[in-house]
Short mmCIF file of C-alpha atoms and ligand atoms in Angstrom, two decimals:
data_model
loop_
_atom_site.label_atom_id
_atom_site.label_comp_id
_atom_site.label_asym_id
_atom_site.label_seq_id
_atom_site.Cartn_x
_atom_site.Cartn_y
_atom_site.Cartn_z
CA UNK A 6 92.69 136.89 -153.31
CA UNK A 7 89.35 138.41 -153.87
CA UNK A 8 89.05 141.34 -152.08
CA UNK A 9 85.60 140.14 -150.36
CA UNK A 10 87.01 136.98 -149.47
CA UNK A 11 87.27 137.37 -145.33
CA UNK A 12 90.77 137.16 -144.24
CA UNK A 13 91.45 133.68 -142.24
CA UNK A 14 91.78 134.98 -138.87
CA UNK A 15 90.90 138.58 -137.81
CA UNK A 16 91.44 140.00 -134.20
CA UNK A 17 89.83 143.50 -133.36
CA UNK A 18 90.23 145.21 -130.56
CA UNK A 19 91.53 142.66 -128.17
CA UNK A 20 91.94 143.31 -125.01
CA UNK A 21 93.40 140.62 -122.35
CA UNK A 22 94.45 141.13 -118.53
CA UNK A 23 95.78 138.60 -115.89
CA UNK A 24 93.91 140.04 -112.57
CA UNK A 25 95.24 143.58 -112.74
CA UNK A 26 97.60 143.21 -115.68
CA UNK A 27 96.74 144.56 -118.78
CA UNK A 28 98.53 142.35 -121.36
CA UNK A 29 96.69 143.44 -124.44
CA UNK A 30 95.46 146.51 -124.42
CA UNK A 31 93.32 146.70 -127.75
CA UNK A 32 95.32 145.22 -130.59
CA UNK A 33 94.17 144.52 -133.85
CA UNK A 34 95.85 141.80 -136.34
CA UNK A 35 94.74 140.13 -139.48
CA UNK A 36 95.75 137.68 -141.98
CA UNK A 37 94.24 136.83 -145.36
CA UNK A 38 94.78 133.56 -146.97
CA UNK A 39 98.53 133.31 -147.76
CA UNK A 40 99.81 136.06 -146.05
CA UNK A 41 102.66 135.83 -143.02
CA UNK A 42 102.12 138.23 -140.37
CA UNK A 43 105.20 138.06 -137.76
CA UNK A 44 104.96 139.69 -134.39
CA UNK A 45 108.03 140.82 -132.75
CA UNK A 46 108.88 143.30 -129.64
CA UNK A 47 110.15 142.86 -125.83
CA UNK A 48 110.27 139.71 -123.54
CA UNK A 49 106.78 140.25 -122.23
CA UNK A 50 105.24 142.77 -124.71
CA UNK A 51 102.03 140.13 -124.93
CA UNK A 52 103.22 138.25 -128.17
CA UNK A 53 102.77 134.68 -126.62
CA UNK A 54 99.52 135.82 -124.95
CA UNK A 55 98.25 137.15 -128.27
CA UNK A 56 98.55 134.00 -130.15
CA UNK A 57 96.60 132.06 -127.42
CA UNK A 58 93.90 134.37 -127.42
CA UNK A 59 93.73 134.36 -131.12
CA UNK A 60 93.50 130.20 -131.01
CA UNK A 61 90.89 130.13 -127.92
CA UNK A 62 93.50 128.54 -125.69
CA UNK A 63 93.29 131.80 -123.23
CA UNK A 64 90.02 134.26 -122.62
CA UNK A 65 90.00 137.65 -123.80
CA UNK A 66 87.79 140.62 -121.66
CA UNK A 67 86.81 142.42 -124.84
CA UNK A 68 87.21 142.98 -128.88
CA UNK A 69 86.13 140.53 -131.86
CA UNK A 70 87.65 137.63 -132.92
CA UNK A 71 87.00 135.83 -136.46
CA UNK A 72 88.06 132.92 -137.98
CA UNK A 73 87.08 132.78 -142.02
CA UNK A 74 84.49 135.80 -141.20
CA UNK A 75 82.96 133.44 -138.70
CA UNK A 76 82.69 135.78 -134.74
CA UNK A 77 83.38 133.74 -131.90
CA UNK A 78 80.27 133.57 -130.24
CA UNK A 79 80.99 134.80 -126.41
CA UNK A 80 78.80 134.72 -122.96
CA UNK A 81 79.07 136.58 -119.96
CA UNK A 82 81.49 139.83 -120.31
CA UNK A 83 84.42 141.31 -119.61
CA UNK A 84 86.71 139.05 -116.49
CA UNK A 85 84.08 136.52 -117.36
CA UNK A 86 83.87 136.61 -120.72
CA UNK A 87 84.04 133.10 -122.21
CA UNK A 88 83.36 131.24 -125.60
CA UNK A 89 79.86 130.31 -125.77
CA UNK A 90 79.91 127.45 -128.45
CA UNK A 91 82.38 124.43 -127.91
CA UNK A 92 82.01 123.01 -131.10
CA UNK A 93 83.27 126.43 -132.99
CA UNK A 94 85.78 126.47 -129.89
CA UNK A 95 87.21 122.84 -131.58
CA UNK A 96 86.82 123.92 -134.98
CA UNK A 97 88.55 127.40 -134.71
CA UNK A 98 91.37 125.60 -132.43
CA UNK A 99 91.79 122.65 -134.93
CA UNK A 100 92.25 125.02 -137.60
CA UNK A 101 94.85 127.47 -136.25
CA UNK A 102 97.45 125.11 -134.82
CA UNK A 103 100.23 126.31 -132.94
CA UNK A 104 103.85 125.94 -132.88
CA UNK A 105 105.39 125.98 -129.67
CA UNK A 106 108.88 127.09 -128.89
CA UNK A 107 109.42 123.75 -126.32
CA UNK A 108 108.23 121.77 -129.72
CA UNK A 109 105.40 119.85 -126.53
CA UNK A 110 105.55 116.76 -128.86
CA UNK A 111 104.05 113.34 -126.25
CA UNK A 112 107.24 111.91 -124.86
CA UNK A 113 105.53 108.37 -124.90
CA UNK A 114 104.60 107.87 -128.57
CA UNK A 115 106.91 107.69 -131.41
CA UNK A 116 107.32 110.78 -134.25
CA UNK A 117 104.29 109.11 -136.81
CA UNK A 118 102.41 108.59 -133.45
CA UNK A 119 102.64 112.23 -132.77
CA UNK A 120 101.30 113.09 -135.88
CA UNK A 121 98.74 111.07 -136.25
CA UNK A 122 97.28 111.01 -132.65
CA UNK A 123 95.13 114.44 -133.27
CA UNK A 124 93.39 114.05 -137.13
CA UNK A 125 92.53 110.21 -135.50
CA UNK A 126 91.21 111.11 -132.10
CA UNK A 127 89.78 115.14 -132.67
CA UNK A 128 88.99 115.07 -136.10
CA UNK A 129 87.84 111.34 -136.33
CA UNK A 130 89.94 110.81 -139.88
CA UNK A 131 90.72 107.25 -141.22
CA UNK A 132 93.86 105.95 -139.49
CA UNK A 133 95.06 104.61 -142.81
CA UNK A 134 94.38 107.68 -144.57
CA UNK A 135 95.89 109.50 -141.55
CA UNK A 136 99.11 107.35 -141.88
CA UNK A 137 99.37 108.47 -145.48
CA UNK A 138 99.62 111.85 -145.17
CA UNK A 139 101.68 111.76 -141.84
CA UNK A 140 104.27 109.61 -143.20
CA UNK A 141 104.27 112.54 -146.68
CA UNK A 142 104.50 115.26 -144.13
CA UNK A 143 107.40 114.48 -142.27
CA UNK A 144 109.15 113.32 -145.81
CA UNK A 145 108.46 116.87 -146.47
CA UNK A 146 110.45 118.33 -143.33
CA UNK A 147 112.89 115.96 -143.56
CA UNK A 148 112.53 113.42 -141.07
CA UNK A 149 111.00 110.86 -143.28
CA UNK A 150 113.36 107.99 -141.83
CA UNK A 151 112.45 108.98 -138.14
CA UNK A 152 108.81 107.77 -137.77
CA UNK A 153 108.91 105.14 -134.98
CA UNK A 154 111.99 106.57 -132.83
CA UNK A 155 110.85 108.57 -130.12
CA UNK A 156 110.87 112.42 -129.57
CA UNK A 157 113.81 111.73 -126.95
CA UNK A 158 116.20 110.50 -129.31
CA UNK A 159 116.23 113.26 -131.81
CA UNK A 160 117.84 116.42 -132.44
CA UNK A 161 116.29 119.74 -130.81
CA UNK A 162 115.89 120.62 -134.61
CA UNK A 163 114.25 117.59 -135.51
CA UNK A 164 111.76 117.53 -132.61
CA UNK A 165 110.36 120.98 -134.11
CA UNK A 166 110.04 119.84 -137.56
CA UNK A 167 107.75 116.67 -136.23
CA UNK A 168 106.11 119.23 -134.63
CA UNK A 169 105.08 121.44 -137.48
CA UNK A 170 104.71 118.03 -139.36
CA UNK A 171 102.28 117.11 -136.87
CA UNK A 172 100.65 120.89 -136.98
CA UNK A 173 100.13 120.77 -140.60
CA UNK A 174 98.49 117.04 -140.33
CA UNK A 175 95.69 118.88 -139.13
CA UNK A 176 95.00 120.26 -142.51
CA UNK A 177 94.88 123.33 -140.61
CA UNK A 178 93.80 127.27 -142.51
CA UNK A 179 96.62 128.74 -140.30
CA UNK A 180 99.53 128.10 -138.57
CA UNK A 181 100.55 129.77 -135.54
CA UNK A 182 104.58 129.33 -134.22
CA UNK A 183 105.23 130.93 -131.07
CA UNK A 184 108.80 131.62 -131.33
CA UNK A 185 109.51 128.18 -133.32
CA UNK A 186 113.52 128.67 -133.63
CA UNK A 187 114.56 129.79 -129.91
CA UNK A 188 114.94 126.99 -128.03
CA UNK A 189 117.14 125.57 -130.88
CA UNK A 190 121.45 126.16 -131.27
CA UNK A 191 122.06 128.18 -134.50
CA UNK A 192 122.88 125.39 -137.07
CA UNK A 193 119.72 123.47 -135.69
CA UNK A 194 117.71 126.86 -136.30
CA UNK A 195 118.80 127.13 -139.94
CA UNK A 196 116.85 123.46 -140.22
CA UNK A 197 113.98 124.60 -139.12
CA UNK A 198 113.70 127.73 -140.64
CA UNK A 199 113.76 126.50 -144.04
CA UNK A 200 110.87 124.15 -142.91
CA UNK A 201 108.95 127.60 -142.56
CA UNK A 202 110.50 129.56 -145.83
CA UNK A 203 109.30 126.31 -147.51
CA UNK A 204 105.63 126.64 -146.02
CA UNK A 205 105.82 130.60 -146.73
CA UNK A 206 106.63 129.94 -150.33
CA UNK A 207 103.99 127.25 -150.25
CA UNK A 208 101.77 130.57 -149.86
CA UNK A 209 100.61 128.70 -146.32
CA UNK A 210 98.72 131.14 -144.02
CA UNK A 211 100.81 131.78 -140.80
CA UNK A 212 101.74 133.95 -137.83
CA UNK A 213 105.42 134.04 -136.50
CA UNK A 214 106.01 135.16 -133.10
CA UNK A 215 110.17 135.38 -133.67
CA UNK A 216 113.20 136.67 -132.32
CA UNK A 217 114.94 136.29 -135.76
CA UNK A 218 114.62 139.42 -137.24
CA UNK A 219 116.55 138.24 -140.01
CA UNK A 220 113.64 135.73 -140.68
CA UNK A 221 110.64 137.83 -139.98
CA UNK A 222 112.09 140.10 -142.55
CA UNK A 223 112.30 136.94 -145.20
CA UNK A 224 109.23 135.51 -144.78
CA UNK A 225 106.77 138.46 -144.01
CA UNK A 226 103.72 139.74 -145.50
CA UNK A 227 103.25 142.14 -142.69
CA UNK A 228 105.44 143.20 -139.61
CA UNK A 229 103.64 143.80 -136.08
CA UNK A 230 105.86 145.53 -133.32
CA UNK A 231 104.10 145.11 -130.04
CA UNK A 232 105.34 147.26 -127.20
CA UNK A 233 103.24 146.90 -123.67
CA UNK A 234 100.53 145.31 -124.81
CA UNK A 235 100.12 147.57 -128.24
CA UNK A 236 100.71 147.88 -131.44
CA UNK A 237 103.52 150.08 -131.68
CA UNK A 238 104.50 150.19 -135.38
CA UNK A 239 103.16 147.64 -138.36
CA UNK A 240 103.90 147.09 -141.71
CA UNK A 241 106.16 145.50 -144.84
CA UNK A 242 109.07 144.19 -143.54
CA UNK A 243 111.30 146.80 -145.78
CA UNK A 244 109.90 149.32 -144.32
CA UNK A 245 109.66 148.68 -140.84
CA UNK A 246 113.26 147.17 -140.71
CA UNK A 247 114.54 149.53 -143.11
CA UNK A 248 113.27 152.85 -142.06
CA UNK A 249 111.47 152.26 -138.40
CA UNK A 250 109.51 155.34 -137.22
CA UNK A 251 109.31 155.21 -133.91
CA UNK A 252 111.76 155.67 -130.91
CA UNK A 253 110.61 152.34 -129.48
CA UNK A 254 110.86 150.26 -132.38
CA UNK A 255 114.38 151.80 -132.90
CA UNK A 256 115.62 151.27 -129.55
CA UNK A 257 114.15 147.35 -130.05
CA UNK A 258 116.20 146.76 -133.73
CA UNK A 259 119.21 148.43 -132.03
CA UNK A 260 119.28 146.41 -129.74
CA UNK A 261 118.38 143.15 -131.05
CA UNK A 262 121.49 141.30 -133.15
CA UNK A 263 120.82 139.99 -136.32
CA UNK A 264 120.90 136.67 -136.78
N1 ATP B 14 99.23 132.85 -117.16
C1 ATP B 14 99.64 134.07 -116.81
N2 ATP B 14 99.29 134.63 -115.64
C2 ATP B 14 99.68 135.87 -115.29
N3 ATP B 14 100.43 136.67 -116.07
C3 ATP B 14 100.82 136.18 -117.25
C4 ATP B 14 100.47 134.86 -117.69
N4 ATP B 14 101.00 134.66 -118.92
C5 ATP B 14 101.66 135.79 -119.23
N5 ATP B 14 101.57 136.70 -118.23
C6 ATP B 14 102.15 138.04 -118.24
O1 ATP B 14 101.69 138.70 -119.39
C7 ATP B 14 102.69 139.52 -119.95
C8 ATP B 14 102.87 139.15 -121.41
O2 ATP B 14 103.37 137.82 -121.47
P1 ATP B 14 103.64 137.08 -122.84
O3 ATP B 14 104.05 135.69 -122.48
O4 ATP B 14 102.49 137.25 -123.75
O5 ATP B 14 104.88 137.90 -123.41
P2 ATP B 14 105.80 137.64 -124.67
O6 ATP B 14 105.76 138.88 -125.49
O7 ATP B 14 105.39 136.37 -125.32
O8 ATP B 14 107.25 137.50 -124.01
P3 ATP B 14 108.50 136.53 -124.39
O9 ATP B 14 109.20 137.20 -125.53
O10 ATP B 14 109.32 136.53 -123.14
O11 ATP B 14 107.95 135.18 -124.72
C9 ATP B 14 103.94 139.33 -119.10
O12 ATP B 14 103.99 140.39 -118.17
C10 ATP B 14 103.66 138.02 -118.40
O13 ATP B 14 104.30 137.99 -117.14
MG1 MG B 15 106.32 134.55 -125.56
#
């Protein structure tokens, strides 16, 4: 990657609070084309809340936010700080689709409806041409033979991989998975984390919120530890799981059982 090519999504500075609770409290993140930045830390360290700040599904009170070198334009400041342009609002959303750990696929259509239903209706793509590349997709995760059953009558493990089918459909620059494996039992998991090795290997951008060490240390670029809101520790998986610095990040691995 050229060195003066922008990286796909940058955050500086971020800072995010719920009424009086600081949630972020000025982190920084970014990912170049290709690269797999995974955030882990503690049940309520801001991961989650990250991710939907970085996608434009949550406001932010202060710091930068770029998608492709491109600043969100803002108005108003600080508690009522929003996004000022709706169209980039679509664009940078359609382009940085999330995974969510509940997989949130629509109970009432079938698996190719899923995936179709948001290149169609938000992006305004050819149905047929839609079809096409929704029926390749979920070939590709392995759920090629479930396109007109419904979410209900699959596997927890084969719900997620129609979702990330479904994510990628959007031709998106990024993917975002906000803990993509936890809501799944462990054989299920190993499913769906190949679906993601796969992507990674692909050289696909994305950022992994995860519990799985084991797979944040795989598939990484770049390690982010948050602790309260901050970055505590960051950087190559070998490093930060082989020789953490801090006391925090210590106490965290210690404590956390690999997979
Ligand atoms: N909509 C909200 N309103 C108020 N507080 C919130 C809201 N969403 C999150 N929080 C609070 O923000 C903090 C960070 O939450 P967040 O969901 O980002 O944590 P997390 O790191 O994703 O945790 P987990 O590992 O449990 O998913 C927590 O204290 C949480 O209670
Ligand atoms: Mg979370």
């Amino acid at each position: 990657m050229s060195a003066n090519t922008p990286p796909v999504l940058e955050i500086r500075d971020l800072h995010k609070a719920y009424g009086t609770l600081e949630v972020l409290k000025g982190v920084s993140v970014s990912a170049q084309a290709g690269d797999v930045v995974s955030l882990i830390g503690s049940s309520g360290s801001g991961k989650s809340t990250l991710l939907r700040c970085a996608n434009l599904l949550e406001d932010s009170q202060q710091g930068e936010i770029l998608f492709c070198g491109e600043p969100v334009t803002w108005k108003g400041s600080a508690m009522s700080r929003h996004p000022a342009d709706h169209a980039q609002v679509t664009r940078i959303r359609t382009n940085l689709s999330m995974v969510f750990q509940q997989f949130n696929l629509w109970a009432h259509m079938t698996i190719l409806q899923n995936v179709m239903e948001a290149p169609v209706t938000v992006l305004g793509e050819d149905r047929a041409v839609v079809e096409t590349r929704a029926r390749a997709l979920l070939d590709k995760v392995g759920i090629g033979d479930k396109c007109d059953v419904y979410p209900a009558q699959m596997s927890g493990g084969q719900q997620q991989r129609a979702a990330i089918a479904r994510a990628l459909c959007m031709e998106p620059k990024a993917l975002l998975f906000d803990e993509p494996t936890s809501a799944l039992d462990p054989e299920l998991e190993q499913e769906v984390v190949k679906v993601i090795k796969d992507l990674a290997a692909e050289g696909r951008t994305m950022i992994i919120v995860t519990h799985d060490m084991r797979l944040a240390a795989d598939v990484s670029d770049h390690v982010i530890f948050l602790h309260q809101g901050k970055i505590e520790e960051e950087g190559a998986p070998a490093e930060l799981f082989g020789a953490p610095k801090t006391e925090r990040l210590q106490q965290f691995l210690s404590a956390t059982v690999p997979a």
